[in-house]
Amino acid sequence: MAEESLAIGTDEWVAAHEGRTSGQVQGPVARTFGRLPWWVWGSIAVLVAVVLPLIGSTYLMRVGVNLGLFLMLALGLNLVVGYAGLLDIGYVAFYGLGAYGFAMLASDKFGVHLPTVVAVPVVVAAVSIFGLVLGLAARRLLGDYLAIVTLFFGQMFVEFALSGDAITVPGRAEQVDLTGGTNGITDVDRFSFLGVEFSSDRWYYYLLVVLVVLLALAVRRLDGSRIGRAWKAVGQDPLAAEAMTMPVNRLKIMAFVVGAGIAGLAGTVFAAVQRGVFPSSFDLPLLILLYAAVILGGSGSLKGALIGAALLSLLPEALREPSYSEMVFVLLLVAGLALAVRSWRDRIIVVVATVVFGFVMNLLFTLLHVQGVPASAWTSGPVSTLLGHWLFVPQDRVLWGNLGFVGLVVLLAVLTLVGTRVRPILLPAIVWLSIFVWFVRLADVPSITRQLLIGALLIVLMIVRPQGLFGRRQVEVL
Amino acid sequence: MELFVQQLVNGLTLGGVYALIALGYTLIYGVLQLLNFAHGEVYMVGAFTGFFVMVGLGGPGKPIVPVWLMIVAMFLAAMVVSGLLGVGIERFAYRPLRESTRIAPLISALGVSLFLQNAVLLLFGSRVRSYDTPRYWSGAGPQVAGVQVNPVRILVLVLAIILMVGLTRLVEKTAFGRGMRAVAYDRDAAVMMGIDVNKVIVLVFFVASALAGAAGVMVGLVFFNVNNYMGFLAGLKGFTAAVVGGIGSIPGAMLGGLLIGLIESFTTAYVSANFASVLSFLVLILVMLLKPRGLLGTRAIVKV
Amino acid sequence: MRAATKILVGMMASGMALAACAGGETPAATSTAPAMAGGSTSGTPCTGAIGVMAPITGGAAAIGGEQLNFAKLAVSDYNAKNGTNFSIVEGDTQLDAGQASTVAPQLVSNQAVIGVVGPAGSQEVESVGPAFADAKMAFVSPSATRTSLTSGAFPTFARVIPTDDVQGPTDADFMVSKLGAKKVVIVEEKTSYGAGLSSAVEKALKEKGVDVKRIQVSQKQPDYSSVVALVDADTSVVFATFQIAANTKALANTLQQQSKKAVVFGSDGSFSADFDVPGQYVSSFAPDIKGIPSSKAVADAYTAKYGEFGTFGPPTYVATQVIMTAAAKDCTGTADRAKTSSNVLGVSIPDSILGQPITFTDKGDVKDAKFFIFKIGDDRKPALVN
């Protein structure tokens, strides 16, 4: 870059800006990925994706399909939030509109069975129009207010889908059933292209691989294009963009439309894969997960959106099975320890201290005449079998687990308050308590633990690294 | 006519509760420009606290103290516990993010909300708890325009009004209130004027959360059921009320709360119970589009 | 930060790899001993995992938590009595048909799972039926009451409770003949449970010439005052098709607060210690299990460990028993999924804790299922009245 410019002094300093900042501002993960060009990583991912069905089971295909859909949504949301900076909290409604639209046009509900090549473009166009309408209505709203209006829009969609089976139309005696209410619309047609019907999840999986790759490539093209740069400008500072004569409102509306279209497309695939659509699939929990994925990856970064989405789509699945979830737990514990304590010497000290602390607690429990359970009752995988020789698990797991949980939260809060001198003293207790609470209580209720971990992840992520894995640290000039 | 009066009473009671929650949102937004999504869970914890105090005092079947004392205890306990919880959340989830981007505390708030909902589920189980007020407080109330008005609702409405009046006095007449308004107006200038911003923020969180805790007990007394997901829905409505009234404006939050309560009860009765929520949201979207700053929000001129 | 980077990257990579493997063979619960020729089950305890699909988290967690706990109790009781080695695999569906259709393939692909208890909701059953039929996975629901589910579309499905078509007429009949109702308001919960049952009751009532008004409410709604205001003075019964008994109680309390004459009749979803307002009625598909001597032991064991329970738990206990009985029948070490599903309809539990014998029709319904109606007395406990 700088070699070509002949300018001396200030200009040269400015020209070297990219080189100066990119290395330092990028996080460690981004640098690791940056070592190889993007298309190498992309090709590896695609290769893995293509080979997977040959060794996988039906469940794996379903996980893959869910992952593919989630990736599409993350890409779309990344465009709207990360690029154009529009806080759209109702984004999942477009997903729902796409799904319901396809269900209405290709199922027994109204007897309409449009062929896939007709139904899908029609639905995507319709959803994009919805995006246009919302964008038009909300173009003058800023930041928080846009968030609020889009939130209302999203909620209105869910409520309408829930109540849409009994719509009183003036002039008609009977109520109209448009959306099937809580029972949704079932018996949705499968996709079929050129006479070939998508008879199993594998077809949809491959379709999604193609779609995700195409979308990712398109977004990458967008990065360097005029529209992409314009969006980023609007996202970072709408006022400056306007001063630079960019048509801010039009750009915002375009972002809404494109985002809505992507979500709508994903929605049609979702409806066909599930063979049915239900209102509860498009509510806030999905939206929170989606936002968590985009933020985790670093909003505004394509790689970030993809990797964040992959992590948050796959890790909850890993948590379902106890012998795998315990490995996830161990990895999290190790990562946490590595981040909290820097030197290897200190880490070893903490581990040893934890082991000692564990034995001390065993003694305490015995002195208090607390009944324990044998290791075979709670161990399931290699990790727990190892720990079974060391960890004391009381019989009343719910009571002790709850006490431990409260104690752990309190200790973690205290940890952030005390100085660096005192911290190493607290750590062994915290590590032991984490292991205790996990195996005594949390591992038994994977559904609750999953939500707890996502919540904790969001909080810790914002405090430790708000820009996510691949994002740039943004400084807001207030 | 009877239906109208009944729905008016219902709407006002509901509105009073939403107003208290909305006030909490507005207070916090005022000083931190933060939409505290975890506020609903603070309200939920308040409701649970009141329930456990009631059970601890022998209720709802056999209270060991006079009923009025039990109710006072429930309110006090809920307000203190919720207040402290709010302060804790601010200290650990929001303060580290003071200098960060606008979106970071928002995401953190979402995380806190998710965490609290499920922590309560983990610790106390999924069973719906019932305040079962009629068991220890029965008896019909006074007649208003031919309609029997329940005394519990009257208490709740009166208490809500007292709290709102108290808050307004606090904000307008006391030194703390002045400090709060200063921080809301311009934080940096407030620091330069020697105001202890941290202390003000902590107190604001305490007050806002205490109000939410009180709202939780009120909901328990009037609507009976308490479970770990109630905070989410109520938080959404309270947040809506705060925004519609004009976020950052205290009278706006009260107006917004009452408005939402009345809209809900009247659409349920006169239009369709089915579509009450959809219509409420539609009305709100229209209000936001026509008056983006909310009904009583000020047209802020932002210096660029 | 270097070490942290490597650990972080390693964590992500292994996390993804683990999740990729998560669907395959689970080493955990499967006994690897080859099936012994001759089929003798002595010596090798019968091993298998039973999937439990229920709303373990989510808005209906009150139901799912109870169902899961009763399933766990059933497994430990059966293992203790028969020396088997069954275990439970959780499948949280949050009562959402969409989630159910994701959980189903996961259970199918987990080779250790030989049968499923659930799903809880009728809509969920519809969405997972085809997948389970293809996989020859037996699934027995403790709470899905939609009548059409046992019309033959789902060959591996069975349920241990009677259908809406039994409850509707029974309840309607009682309301008309014993309570003399001429005007009834049905407050319907916007879930697949509430919708189906409300239609069945409405139909039965209208056939008897009763004036019926139907109001829909959301399951999450805390405030019934607006709904109650719509109940007029000559309505004698408010029929509530709720799944959460505490909501029925709130409805009854609100009616009393507004001095309405109507009495509340709760469907089977309201049969629980949570609905204890004197003078109201509630129906159930079983006599109160706490009143059945042979079931008292189970009821007490549950209460000691988990607390109070309502209507959705005991049938889950029975459903789990059905699966285990079907699995253990030809078991030679490892239970077999296909054999379990073909044995299910032949299972007979003469003294189930529901106080009724459990045998199945060839479509999967319980034979001679009846509904019982209770009135809640001043002691806040239900007493049988029909």
mmCIF file of N, CA, C and O in Angstrom, chain C residues 104-136:
data_model
loop_
_atom_site.group_PDB
_atom_site.id
_atom_site.type_symbol
_atom_site.label_atom_id
_atom_site.label_comp_id
_atom_site.label_asym_id
_atom_site.label_seq_id
_atom_site.Cartn_x
_atom_site.Cartn_y
_atom_site.Cartn_z
ATOM 1 N N ALA C 104 -37.377 -35.172 17.859
ATOM 2 C CA ALA C 104 -37.691 -36.541 17.445
ATOM 3 C C ALA C 104 -36.553 -37.213 16.676
ATOM 4 O O ALA C 104 -36.145 -38.321 17.029
ATOM 5 N N PRO C 105 -36.015 -36.601 15.627
ATOM 6 C CA PRO C 105 -34.913 -37.274 14.928
ATOM 7 C C PRO C 105 -33.712 -37.503 15.816
ATOM 8 O O PRO C 105 -32.953 -38.460 15.630
ATOM 9 N N GLN C 106 -33.525 -36.605 16.813
ATOM 10 C CA GLN C 106 -32.388 -36.813 17.698
ATOM 11 C C GLN C 106 -32.584 -38.074 18.513
ATOM 12 O O GLN C 106 -31.662 -38.876 18.686
ATOM 13 N N LEU C 107 -33.796 -38.280 19.016
ATOM 14 C CA LEU C 107 -34.069 -39.491 19.782
ATOM 15 C C LEU C 107 -33.978 -40.724 18.882
ATOM 16 O O LEU C 107 -33.473 -41.771 19.285
ATOM 17 N N VAL C 108 -34.469 -40.575 17.660
ATOM 18 C CA VAL C 108 -34.421 -41.705 16.731
ATOM 19 C C VAL C 108 -32.984 -42.137 16.477
ATOM 20 O O VAL C 108 -32.648 -43.309 16.434
ATOM 21 N N SER C 109 -32.134 -41.144 16.330
ATOM 22 C CA SER C 109 -30.773 -41.467 15.966
ATOM 23 C C SER C 109 -29.939 -41.916 17.155
ATOM 24 O O SER C 109 -28.859 -42.477 16.978
ATOM 25 N N ASN C 110 -30.436 -41.714 18.364
ATOM 26 C CA ASN C 110 -29.730 -42.186 19.541
ATOM 27 C C ASN C 110 -30.071 -43.661 19.723
ATOM 28 O O ASN C 110 -31.168 -44.011 20.144
ATOM 29 N N GLN C 111 -29.130 -44.537 19.380
ATOM 30 C CA GLN C 111 -29.434 -45.959 19.332
ATOM 31 C C GLN C 111 -29.861 -46.551 20.656
ATOM 32 O O GLN C 111 -30.495 -47.598 20.698
ATOM 33 N N ALA C 112 -29.505 -45.862 21.744
ATOM 34 C CA ALA C 112 -29.870 -46.414 23.048
ATOM 35 C C ALA C 112 -31.355 -46.250 23.343
ATOM 36 O O ALA C 112 -31.904 -46.982 24.162
ATOM 37 N N VAL C 113 -32.004 -45.302 22.668
ATOM 38 C CA VAL C 113 -33.409 -45.028 22.983
ATOM 39 C C VAL C 113 -34.295 -46.068 22.324
ATOM 40 O O VAL C 113 -34.274 -46.233 21.109
ATOM 41 N N ILE C 114 -35.105 -46.753 23.148
ATOM 42 C CA ILE C 114 -35.923 -47.842 22.590
ATOM 43 C C ILE C 114 -37.401 -47.521 22.639
ATOM 44 O O ILE C 114 -38.234 -48.287 22.172
ATOM 45 N N GLY C 115 -37.753 -46.374 23.193
ATOM 46 C CA GLY C 115 -39.156 -45.995 23.235
ATOM 47 C C GLY C 115 -39.247 -44.581 23.783
ATOM 48 O O GLY C 115 -38.306 -44.091 24.412
ATOM 49 N N VAL C 116 -40.359 -43.935 23.522
ATOM 50 C CA VAL C 116 -40.498 -42.543 23.940
ATOM 51 C C VAL C 116 -41.767 -42.359 24.746
ATOM 52 O O VAL C 116 -42.819 -42.914 24.400
ATOM 53 N N VAL C 117 -41.664 -41.600 25.828
ATOM 54 C CA VAL C 117 -42.863 -41.190 26.574
ATOM 55 C C VAL C 117 -43.160 -39.750 26.169
ATOM 56 O O VAL C 117 -42.322 -38.872 26.318
ATOM 57 N N GLY C 118 -44.329 -39.541 25.621
ATOM 58 C CA GLY C 118 -44.668 -38.202 25.156
ATOM 59 C C GLY C 118 -44.917 -38.256 23.661
ATOM 60 O O GLY C 118 -45.047 -39.339 23.106
ATOM 61 N N PRO C 119 -44.962 -37.181 22.937
ATOM 62 C CA PRO C 119 -44.943 -35.807 23.439
ATOM 63 C C PRO C 119 -46.231 -35.437 24.183
ATOM 64 O O PRO C 119 -47.214 -36.150 24.100
ATOM 65 N N ALA C 120 -46.155 -34.328 24.863
ATOM 66 C CA ALA C 120 -47.268 -33.948 25.720
ATOM 67 C C ALA C 120 -48.429 -33.346 24.934
ATOM 68 O O ALA C 120 -49.584 -33.542 25.287
ATOM 69 N N GLY C 121 -48.148 -32.621 23.897
ATOM 70 C CA GLY C 121 -49.191 -31.885 23.189
ATOM 71 C C GLY C 121 -49.699 -32.616 21.963
ATOM 72 O O GLY C 121 -48.943 -33.278 21.255
ATOM 73 N N SER C 122 -50.990 -32.480 21.683
ATOM 74 C CA SER C 122 -51.567 -33.166 20.532
ATOM 75 C C SER C 122 -50.919 -32.714 19.238
ATOM 76 O O SER C 122 -50.668 -33.515 18.337
ATOM 77 N N GLN C 123 -50.603 -31.420 19.154
ATOM 78 C CA GLN C 123 -50.001 -30.923 17.922
ATOM 79 C C GLN C 123 -48.609 -31.506 17.738
ATOM 80 O O GLN C 123 -48.163 -31.778 16.629
ATOM 81 N N GLU C 124 -47.922 -31.677 18.871
ATOM 82 C CA GLU C 124 -46.590 -32.261 18.790
ATOM 83 C C GLU C 124 -46.652 -33.690 18.259
ATOM 84 O O GLU C 124 -45.803 -34.110 17.463
ATOM 85 N N VAL C 125 -47.660 -34.428 18.728
ATOM 86 C CA VAL C 125 -47.798 -35.807 18.269
ATOM 87 C C VAL C 125 -47.951 -35.838 16.755
ATOM 88 O O VAL C 125 -47.316 -36.636 16.053
ATOM 89 N N GLU C 126 -48.787 -34.913 16.254
ATOM 90 C CA GLU C 126 -48.982 -34.862 14.797
ATOM 91 C C GLU C 126 -47.665 -34.620 14.075
ATOM 92 O O GLU C 126 -47.411 -35.167 12.997
ATOM 93 N N SER C 127 -46.834 -33.760 14.667
ATOM 94 C CA SER C 127 -45.627 -33.399 13.921
ATOM 95 C C SER C 127 -44.539 -34.455 14.008
ATOM 96 O O SER C 127 -43.676 -34.518 13.139
ATOM 97 N N VAL C 128 -44.549 -35.292 15.057
ATOM 98 C CA VAL C 128 -43.482 -36.293 15.149
ATOM 99 C C VAL C 128 -43.935 -37.676 14.707
ATOM 100 O O VAL C 128 -43.105 -38.580 14.533
ATOM 101 N N GLY C 129 -45.249 -37.846 14.547
ATOM 102 C CA GLY C 129 -45.785 -39.159 14.201
ATOM 103 C C GLY C 129 -45.079 -39.837 13.037
ATOM 104 O O GLY C 129 -44.621 -40.977 13.158
ATOM 105 N N PRO C 130 -44.990 -39.160 11.893
ATOM 106 C CA PRO C 130 -44.359 -39.833 10.742
ATOM 107 C C PRO C 130 -42.931 -40.270 11.025
ATOM 108 O O PRO C 130 -42.545 -41.382 10.650
ATOM 109 N N ALA C 131 -42.157 -39.423 11.690
ATOM 110 C CA ALA C 131 -40.755 -39.780 11.956
ATOM 111 C C ALA C 131 -40.666 -41.016 12.828
ATOM 112 O O ALA C 131 -39.855 -41.920 12.578
ATOM 113 N N PHE C 132 -41.488 -41.082 13.863
ATOM 114 C CA PHE C 132 -41.441 -42.242 14.751
ATOM 115 C C PHE C 132 -41.978 -43.494 14.062
ATOM 116 O O PHE C 132 -41.519 -44.602 14.331
ATOM 117 N N ALA C 133 -42.969 -43.296 13.185
ATOM 118 C CA ALA C 133 -43.493 -44.466 12.478
ATOM 119 C C ALA C 133 -42.403 -45.051 11.590
ATOM 120 O O ALA C 133 -42.188 -46.264 11.558
ATOM 121 N N ASP C 134 -41.691 -44.184 10.877
ATOM 122 C CA ASP C 134 -40.627 -44.661 10.004
ATOM 123 C C ASP C 134 -39.557 -45.393 10.788
ATOM 124 O O ASP C 134 -38.973 -46.358 10.309
ATOM 125 N N ALA C 135 -39.281 -44.918 11.982
ATOM 126 C CA ALA C 135 -38.183 -45.504 12.752
ATOM 127 C C ALA C 135 -38.647 -46.646 13.630
ATOM 128 O O ALA C 135 -37.864 -47.200 14.394
ATOM 129 N N LYS C 136 -39.937 -47.006 13.517
ATOM 130 C CA LYS C 136 -40.518 -48.056 14.350
ATOM 131 C C LYS C 136 -40.268 -47.776 15.830
ATOM 132 O O LYS C 136 -39.933 -48.662 16.606
#
